[in-house]
Amino acid sequence: DLDMIEYMNRFGIEYWAILTKTDKLNKAELSVRSERFEEILRPLNCARVIPFTVKNEESAEILRTLLSECLSL
């Protein structure tokens, strides 16, 4: 993972971290985990940290919307 992050940063490629299986966490745990990933990845130029689970249509819709916006640039 760190090699890929280094590669993307070297070539100026924006990337996102998608936190999967977030349905396994309660809201407090998800908040703490998301914040921790943001702290770790922010210095590595990660553009977004996005929680996702296939068990929640809302998270799937958010991800679809973000991907559509990204592809339309």
PDB file of C-alpha atoms in Angstrom:
ATOM      1  CA  ASP A   1       0.000   0.000   0.000  1.00  0.00           C
ATOM      2  CA  LEU A   2       2.755   2.454   0.860  1.00  0.00           C
ATOM      3  CA  ASP A   3       4.514   1.732  -2.445  1.00  0.00           C
ATOM      4  CA  MET A   4       1.313   2.572  -4.328  1.00  0.00           C
ATOM      5  CA  ILE A   5       0.834   5.766  -2.292  1.00  0.00           C
ATOM      6  CA  GLU A   6       4.409   6.787  -3.085  1.00  0.00           C
ATOM      7  CA  TYR A   7       3.826   6.061  -6.781  1.00  0.00           C
ATOM      8  CA  MET A   8       0.624   8.107  -6.911  1.00  0.00           C
ATOM      9  CA  ASN A   9       2.223  11.004  -5.062  1.00  0.00           C
ATOM     10  CA  ARG A  10       5.265  10.948  -7.356  1.00  0.00           C
ATOM     11  CA  PHE A  11       3.042  11.300 -10.411  1.00  0.00           C
ATOM     12  CA  GLY A  12       0.506  13.676  -8.853  1.00  0.00           C
ATOM     13  CA  ILE A  13      -2.347  11.162  -8.900  1.00  0.00           C
ATOM     14  CA  GLU A  14      -5.126  11.966  -6.430  1.00  0.00           C
ATOM     15  CA  TYR A  15      -6.306   9.013  -4.394  1.00  0.00           C
ATOM     16  CA  TRP A  16      -8.955   8.189  -1.841  1.00  0.00           C
ATOM     17  CA  ALA A  17      -8.993   5.671   0.997  1.00  0.00           C
ATOM     18  CA  ILE A  18     -12.218   3.666   1.063  1.00  0.00           C
ATOM     19  CA  LEU A  19     -12.857   2.148   4.493  1.00  0.00           C
ATOM     20  CA  THR A  20     -14.844  -1.005   3.776  1.00  0.00           C
ATOM     21  CA  LYS A  21     -17.026  -3.158   6.010  1.00  0.00           C
ATOM     22  CA  THR A  22     -17.901  -0.179   8.180  1.00  0.00           C
ATOM     23  CA  ASP A  23     -21.132  -1.936   9.161  1.00  0.00           C
ATOM     24  CA  LYS A  24     -18.988  -3.952  11.606  1.00  0.00           C
ATOM     25  CA  LEU A  25     -18.437  -0.786  13.692  1.00  0.00           C
ATOM     26  CA  ASN A  26     -20.833   1.257  15.765  1.00  0.00           C
ATOM     27  CA  LYS A  27     -21.033   5.015  15.094  1.00  0.00           C
ATOM     28  CA  ALA A  28     -18.506   5.936  17.791  1.00  0.00           C
ATOM     29  CA  GLU A  29     -16.003   3.326  16.597  1.00  0.00           C
ATOM     30  CA  LEU A  30     -16.453   4.419  12.987  1.00  0.00           C
ATOM     31  CA  SER A  31     -15.852   8.036  13.915  1.00  0.00           C
ATOM     32  CA  VAL A  32     -12.666   7.202  15.813  1.00  0.00           C
ATOM     33  CA  ARG A  33     -11.413   4.888  13.055  1.00  0.00           C
ATOM     34  CA  SER A  34     -12.151   7.427  10.299  1.00  0.00           C
ATOM     35  CA  GLU A  35     -10.403  10.217  12.173  1.00  0.00           C
ATOM     36  CA  ARG A  36      -7.386   7.972  12.788  1.00  0.00           C
ATOM     37  CA  PHE A  37      -7.102   7.071   9.104  1.00  0.00           C
ATOM     38  CA  GLU A  38      -7.368  10.750   8.189  1.00  0.00           C
ATOM     39  CA  GLU A  39      -4.556  11.585  10.629  1.00  0.00           C
ATOM     40  CA  ILE A  40      -2.363   8.861   9.138  1.00  0.00           C
ATOM     41  CA  LEU A  41      -3.138   9.563   5.492  1.00  0.00           C
ATOM     42  CA  ARG A  42      -3.325  13.382   5.480  1.00  0.00           C
ATOM     43  CA  PRO A  43       0.484  13.776   5.484  1.00  0.00           C
ATOM     44  CA  LEU A  44       0.591  11.259   2.621  1.00  0.00           C
ATOM     45  CA  ASN A  45      -1.662  13.503   0.484  1.00  0.00           C
ATOM     46  CA  CYS A  46      -4.771  11.316   0.612  1.00  0.00           C
ATOM     47  CA  ALA A  47      -7.610  13.415  -0.809  1.00  0.00           C
ATOM     48  CA  ARG A  48     -10.467  11.693   1.046  1.00  0.00           C
ATOM     49  CA  VAL A  49     -11.245   8.978   3.542  1.00  0.00           C
ATOM     50  CA  ILE A  50     -14.627   7.483   2.714  1.00  0.00           C
ATOM     51  CA  PRO A  51     -16.484   4.995   4.927  1.00  0.00           C
ATOM     52  CA  PHE A  52     -18.352   2.352   2.915  1.00  0.00           C
ATOM     53  CA  THR A  53     -20.474  -0.746   3.374  1.00  0.00           C
ATOM     54  CA  VAL A  54     -22.567  -2.666   0.880  1.00  0.00           C
ATOM     55  CA  LYS A  55     -25.145  -3.119   3.619  1.00  0.00           C
ATOM     56  CA  ASN A  56     -26.032   0.585   3.601  1.00  0.00           C
ATOM     57  CA  GLU A  57     -27.433   2.022   0.380  1.00  0.00           C
ATOM     58  CA  GLU A  58     -26.650   5.558   1.550  1.00  0.00           C
ATOM     59  CA  SER A  59     -22.896   4.888   1.705  1.00  0.00           C
ATOM     60  CA  ALA A  60     -23.049   3.249  -1.726  1.00  0.00           C
ATOM     61  CA  GLU A  61     -24.883   6.264  -3.144  1.00  0.00           C
ATOM     62  CA  ILE A  62     -22.329   8.670  -1.646  1.00  0.00           C
ATOM     63  CA  LEU A  63     -19.490   6.711  -3.224  1.00  0.00           C
ATOM     64  CA  ARG A  64     -21.275   6.531  -6.592  1.00  0.00           C
ATOM     65  CA  THR A  65     -21.874  10.285  -6.517  1.00  0.00           C
ATOM     66  CA  LEU A  66     -18.238  11.044  -5.661  1.00  0.00           C
ATOM     67  CA  LEU A  67     -16.992   8.732  -8.409  1.00  0.00           C
ATOM     68  CA  SER A  68     -19.373  10.284 -10.942  1.00  0.00           C
ATOM     69  CA  GLU A  69     -18.180  13.770 -10.000  1.00  0.00           C
ATOM     70  CA  CYS A  70     -14.576  12.661 -10.309  1.00  0.00           C
ATOM     71  CA  LEU A  71     -15.136  11.119 -13.747  1.00  0.00           C
ATOM     72  CA  SER A  72     -16.927  14.201 -15.065  1.00  0.00           C
ATOM     73  CA  LEU A  73     -13.970  16.529 -14.395  1.00  0.00           C
TER      74      LEU A  73
END
